[in-house]
XYZ file of C-alpha atoms in Angstrom:
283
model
C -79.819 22.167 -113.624
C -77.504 21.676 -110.749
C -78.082 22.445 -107.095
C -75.345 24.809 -106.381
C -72.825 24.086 -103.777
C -73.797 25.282 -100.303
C -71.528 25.365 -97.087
C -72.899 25.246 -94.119
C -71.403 27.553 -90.523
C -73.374 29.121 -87.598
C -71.589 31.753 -85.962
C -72.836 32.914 -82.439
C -70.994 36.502 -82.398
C -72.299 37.905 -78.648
C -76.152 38.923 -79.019
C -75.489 38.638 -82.904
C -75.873 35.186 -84.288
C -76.934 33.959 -87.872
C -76.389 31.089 -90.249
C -74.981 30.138 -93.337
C -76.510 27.070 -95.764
C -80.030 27.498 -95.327
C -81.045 31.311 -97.076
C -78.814 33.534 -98.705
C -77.940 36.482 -96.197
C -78.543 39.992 -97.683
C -75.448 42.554 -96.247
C -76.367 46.021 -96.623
C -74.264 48.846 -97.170
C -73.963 51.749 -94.663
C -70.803 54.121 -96.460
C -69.644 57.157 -93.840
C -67.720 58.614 -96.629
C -67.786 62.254 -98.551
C -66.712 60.523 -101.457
C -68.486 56.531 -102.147
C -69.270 56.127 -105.979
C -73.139 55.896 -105.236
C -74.152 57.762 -101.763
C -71.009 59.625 -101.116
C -71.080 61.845 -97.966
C -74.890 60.911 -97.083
C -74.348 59.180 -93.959
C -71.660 61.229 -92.650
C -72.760 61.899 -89.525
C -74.091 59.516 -86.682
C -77.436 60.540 -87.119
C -77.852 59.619 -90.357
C -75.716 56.419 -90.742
C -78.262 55.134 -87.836
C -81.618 56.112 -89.267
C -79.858 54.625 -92.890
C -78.427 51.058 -90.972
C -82.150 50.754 -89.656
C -83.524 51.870 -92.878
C -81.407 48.566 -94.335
C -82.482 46.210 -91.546
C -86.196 47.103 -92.090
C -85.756 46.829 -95.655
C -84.812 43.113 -95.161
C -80.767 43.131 -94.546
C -79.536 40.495 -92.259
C -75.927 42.349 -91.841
C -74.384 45.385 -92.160
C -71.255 46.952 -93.745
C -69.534 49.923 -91.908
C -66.725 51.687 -94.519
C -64.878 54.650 -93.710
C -62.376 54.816 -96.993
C -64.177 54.793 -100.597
C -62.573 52.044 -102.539
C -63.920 53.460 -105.923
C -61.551 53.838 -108.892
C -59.459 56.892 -108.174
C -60.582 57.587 -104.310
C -58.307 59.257 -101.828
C -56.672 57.566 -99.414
C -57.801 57.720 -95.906
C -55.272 58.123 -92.755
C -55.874 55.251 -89.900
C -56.983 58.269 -87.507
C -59.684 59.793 -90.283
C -61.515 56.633 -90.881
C -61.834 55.621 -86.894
C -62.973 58.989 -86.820
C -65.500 57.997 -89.482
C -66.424 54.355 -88.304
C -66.259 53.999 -84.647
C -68.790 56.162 -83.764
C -70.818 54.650 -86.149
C -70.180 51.357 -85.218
C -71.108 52.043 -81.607
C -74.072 53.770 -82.254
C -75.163 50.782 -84.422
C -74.764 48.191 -82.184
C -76.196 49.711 -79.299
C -79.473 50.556 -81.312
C -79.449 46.599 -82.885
C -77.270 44.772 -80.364
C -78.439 41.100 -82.650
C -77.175 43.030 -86.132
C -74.132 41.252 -87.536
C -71.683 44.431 -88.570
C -69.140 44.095 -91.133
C -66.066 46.913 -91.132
C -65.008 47.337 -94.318
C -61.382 47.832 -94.108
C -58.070 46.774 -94.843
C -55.996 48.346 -91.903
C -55.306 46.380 -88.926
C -55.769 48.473 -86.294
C -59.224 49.909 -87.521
C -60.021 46.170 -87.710
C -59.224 45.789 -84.459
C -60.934 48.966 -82.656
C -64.008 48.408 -84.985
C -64.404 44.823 -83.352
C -63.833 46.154 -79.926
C -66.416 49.003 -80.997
C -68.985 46.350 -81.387
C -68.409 44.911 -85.250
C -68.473 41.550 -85.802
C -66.770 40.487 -89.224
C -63.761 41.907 -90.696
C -64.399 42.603 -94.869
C -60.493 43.390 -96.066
C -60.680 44.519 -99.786
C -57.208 43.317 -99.790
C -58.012 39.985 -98.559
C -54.661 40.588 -96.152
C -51.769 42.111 -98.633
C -52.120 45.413 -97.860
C -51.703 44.836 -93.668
C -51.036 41.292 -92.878
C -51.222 41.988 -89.437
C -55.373 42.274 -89.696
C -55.731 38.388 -90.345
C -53.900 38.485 -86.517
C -56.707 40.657 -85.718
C -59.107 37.746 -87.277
C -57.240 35.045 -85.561
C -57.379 36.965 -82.100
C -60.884 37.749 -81.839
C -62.113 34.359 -83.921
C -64.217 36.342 -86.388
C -65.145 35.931 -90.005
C -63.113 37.614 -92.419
C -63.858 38.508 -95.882
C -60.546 37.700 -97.873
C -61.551 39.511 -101.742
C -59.380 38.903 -104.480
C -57.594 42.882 -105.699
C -54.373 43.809 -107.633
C -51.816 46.399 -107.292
C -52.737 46.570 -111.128
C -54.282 43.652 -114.060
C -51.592 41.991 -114.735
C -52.958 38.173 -115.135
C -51.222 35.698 -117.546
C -54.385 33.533 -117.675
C -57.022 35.195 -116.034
C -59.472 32.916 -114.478
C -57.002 30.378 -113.271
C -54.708 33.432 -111.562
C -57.617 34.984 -110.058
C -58.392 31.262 -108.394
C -55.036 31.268 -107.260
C -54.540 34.579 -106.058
C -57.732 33.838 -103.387
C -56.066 30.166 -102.451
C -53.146 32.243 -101.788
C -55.053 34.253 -99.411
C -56.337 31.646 -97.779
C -53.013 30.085 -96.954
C -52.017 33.257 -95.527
C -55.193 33.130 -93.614
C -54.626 30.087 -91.967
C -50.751 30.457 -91.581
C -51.604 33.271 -89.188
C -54.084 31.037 -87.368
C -57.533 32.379 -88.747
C -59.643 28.893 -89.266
C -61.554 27.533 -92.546
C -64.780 28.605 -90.318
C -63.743 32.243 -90.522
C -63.046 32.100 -93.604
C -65.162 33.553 -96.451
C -63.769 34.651 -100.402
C -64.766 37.421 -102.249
C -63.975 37.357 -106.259
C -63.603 41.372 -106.084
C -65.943 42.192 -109.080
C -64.813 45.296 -110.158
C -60.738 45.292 -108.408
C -58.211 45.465 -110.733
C -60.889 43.773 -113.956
C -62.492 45.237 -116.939
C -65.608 45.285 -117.330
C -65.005 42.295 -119.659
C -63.529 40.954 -117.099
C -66.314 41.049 -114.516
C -68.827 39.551 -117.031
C -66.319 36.579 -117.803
C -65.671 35.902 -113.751
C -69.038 36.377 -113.787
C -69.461 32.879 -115.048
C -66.658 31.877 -113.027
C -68.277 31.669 -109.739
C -68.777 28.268 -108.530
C -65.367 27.748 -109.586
C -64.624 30.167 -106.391
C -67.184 28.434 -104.658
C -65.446 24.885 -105.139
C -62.605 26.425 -103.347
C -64.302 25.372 -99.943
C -65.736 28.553 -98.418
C -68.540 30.896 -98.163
C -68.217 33.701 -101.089
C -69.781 37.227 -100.389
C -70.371 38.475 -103.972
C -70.196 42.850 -104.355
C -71.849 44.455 -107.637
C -73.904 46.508 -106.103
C -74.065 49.576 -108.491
C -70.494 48.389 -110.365
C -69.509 50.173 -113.375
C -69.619 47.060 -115.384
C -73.648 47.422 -114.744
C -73.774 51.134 -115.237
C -72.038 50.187 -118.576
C -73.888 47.565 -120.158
C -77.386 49.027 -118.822
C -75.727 52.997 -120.136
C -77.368 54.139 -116.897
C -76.495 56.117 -113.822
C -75.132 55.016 -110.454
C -78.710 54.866 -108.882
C -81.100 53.594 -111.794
C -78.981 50.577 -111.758
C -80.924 47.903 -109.304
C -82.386 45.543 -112.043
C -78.392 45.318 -113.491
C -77.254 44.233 -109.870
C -80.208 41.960 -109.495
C -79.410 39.490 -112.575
C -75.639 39.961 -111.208
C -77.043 39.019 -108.016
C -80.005 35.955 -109.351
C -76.579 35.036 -111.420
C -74.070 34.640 -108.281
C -76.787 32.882 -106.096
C -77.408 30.186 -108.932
C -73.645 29.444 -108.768
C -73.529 29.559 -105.016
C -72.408 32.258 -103.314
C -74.123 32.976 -100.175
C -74.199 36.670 -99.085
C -74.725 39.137 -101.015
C -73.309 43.323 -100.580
C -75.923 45.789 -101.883
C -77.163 48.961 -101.530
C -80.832 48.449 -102.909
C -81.458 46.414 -99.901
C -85.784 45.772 -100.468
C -85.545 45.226 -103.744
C -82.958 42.602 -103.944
C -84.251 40.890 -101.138
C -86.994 40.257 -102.929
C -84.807 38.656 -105.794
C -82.577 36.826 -103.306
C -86.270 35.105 -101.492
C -86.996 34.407 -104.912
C -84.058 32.754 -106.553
C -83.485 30.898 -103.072
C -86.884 29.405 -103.373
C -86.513 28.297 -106.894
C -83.059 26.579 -105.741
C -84.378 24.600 -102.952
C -86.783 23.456 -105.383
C -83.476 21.833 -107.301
C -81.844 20.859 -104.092
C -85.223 18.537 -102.898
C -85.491 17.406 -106.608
């Protein structure tokens, strides 16, 4: 077996600092939506999305994820003035409870980006990876913070799948550094579940050091996908053994944050496949 390939940053982000290359970094998922595939309109309010966010950190996360607009199959879109509504309170109220929390907004509008950051966030997590609003890798560039760039589709329409989905993220990436964002902000996301069938998803699946090789950190997503739901013929929440082999499956390959809801539990799988790897890497 091979010792998957590991890059390494440190990112000092005000009181927030952590590391990448050393153990993989658990984000967890804090939705203030009515409408999120798995915990819609839970954590609504401030209240709530607080005692949830330090729920997640005690649980084991090492970041968190902020979203204001459901990206689920069918979801409604969400005006720039509804989801600051949403997320910068939130975002506030988070950082000011956990100042050394790493915060993700999960977003793909610039100027959310940009108040969210301002608001206290630290990393930018487009689902777009920059098509929708170019003007957010700006935002990236400006404040010198990581941005997730995830591979999505106005619809599948891939002449050879694999190979266009590796191009599609290089593409981002030039974009990304055209508009002065640097390969240490950098991080890919192979978009399980955007614009893929489930067939799909289990063939990228297999597919992820081949992201990997592309030279930056990935931040694999299947918490709870439908892809899982399907195979397992479960519901949304009885799902967390599914996402951990997804999860046991994208570590072995290298990717090196992982977004999840079921925060203790797959902690425990990440310490665990993450101590069976160094065991490769010293052998």
């Amino acid at each position: 077996m091979l010792a998957p390939t590991i890059y390494q940053r440190e990112y000092e982000l005000n009181e927030a600092s952590f590391k990448l290359g050393t153990d993989t970094l658990v984000m967890g998922i804090v939705n203030v939506t009515p409408d999120s595939f798995s915990d819609g309109g839970k954590y609504q309010h401030v209240d709530a999305a607080l005692a949830h966010a330090r729920q997640l950190v005690a649980d084991g996360a090492h970041l968190l994820d902020i979203g204001g607009e459901s990206t689920r199959p069918g979801h409604a879109s969400v005006d720039e003035e509804e989801e600051l509504k949403r997320v910068i309170p939130v975002i506030k109220a988070i950082h000011a409870d956990m100042p050394h929390i790493p915060l993700s907004v999960d977003t793909y509008k610039a100027n959310v980006a940009s108040q969210a950051l301002e608001a206290g966030a630290h990393i930018i997590n487009d689902v777009w990876g920059g098509l929708r609003e170019p003007k957010i890798l700006d935002v990236a560039a400006q404040f010198k913070c990581p941005i997730v760039l995830m591979h999505n589709r106005e619809s599948r329409s891939y002449e050879d799948y694999v190979p266009d989905v590796l191009q599609d993220l290089q593409t981002l990436v030039e974009s990304a550094r055209a508009a002065g964002v640097s390969d240490q902000q950098i991080w890919l996301d192979p978009g399980i579940g955007f614009a893929k069938t489930g067939e799909d998803n289990l063939e990228l699946m297999h597919h992820l050091d081949d992201i990997v090789a592309l030279g930056y950190p990935v931040l694999l997503g299947t918490s709870r996908k439908r892809f899982i739901r399907h195979v397992l013929d479960l519901p949304v929440d009885d799902v967390v053994e599914g996402t951990a082999a997804t999860v046991a499956l994208g570590i072995a390959q290298g990717c090196q944050i992982v977004r999840v809801h079921d925060v203790k539990a797959i902690t425990r799988t990440v310490k665990m496949c993450d101590a069976m790897l160094k065991k490769v890497q010293r052998d």
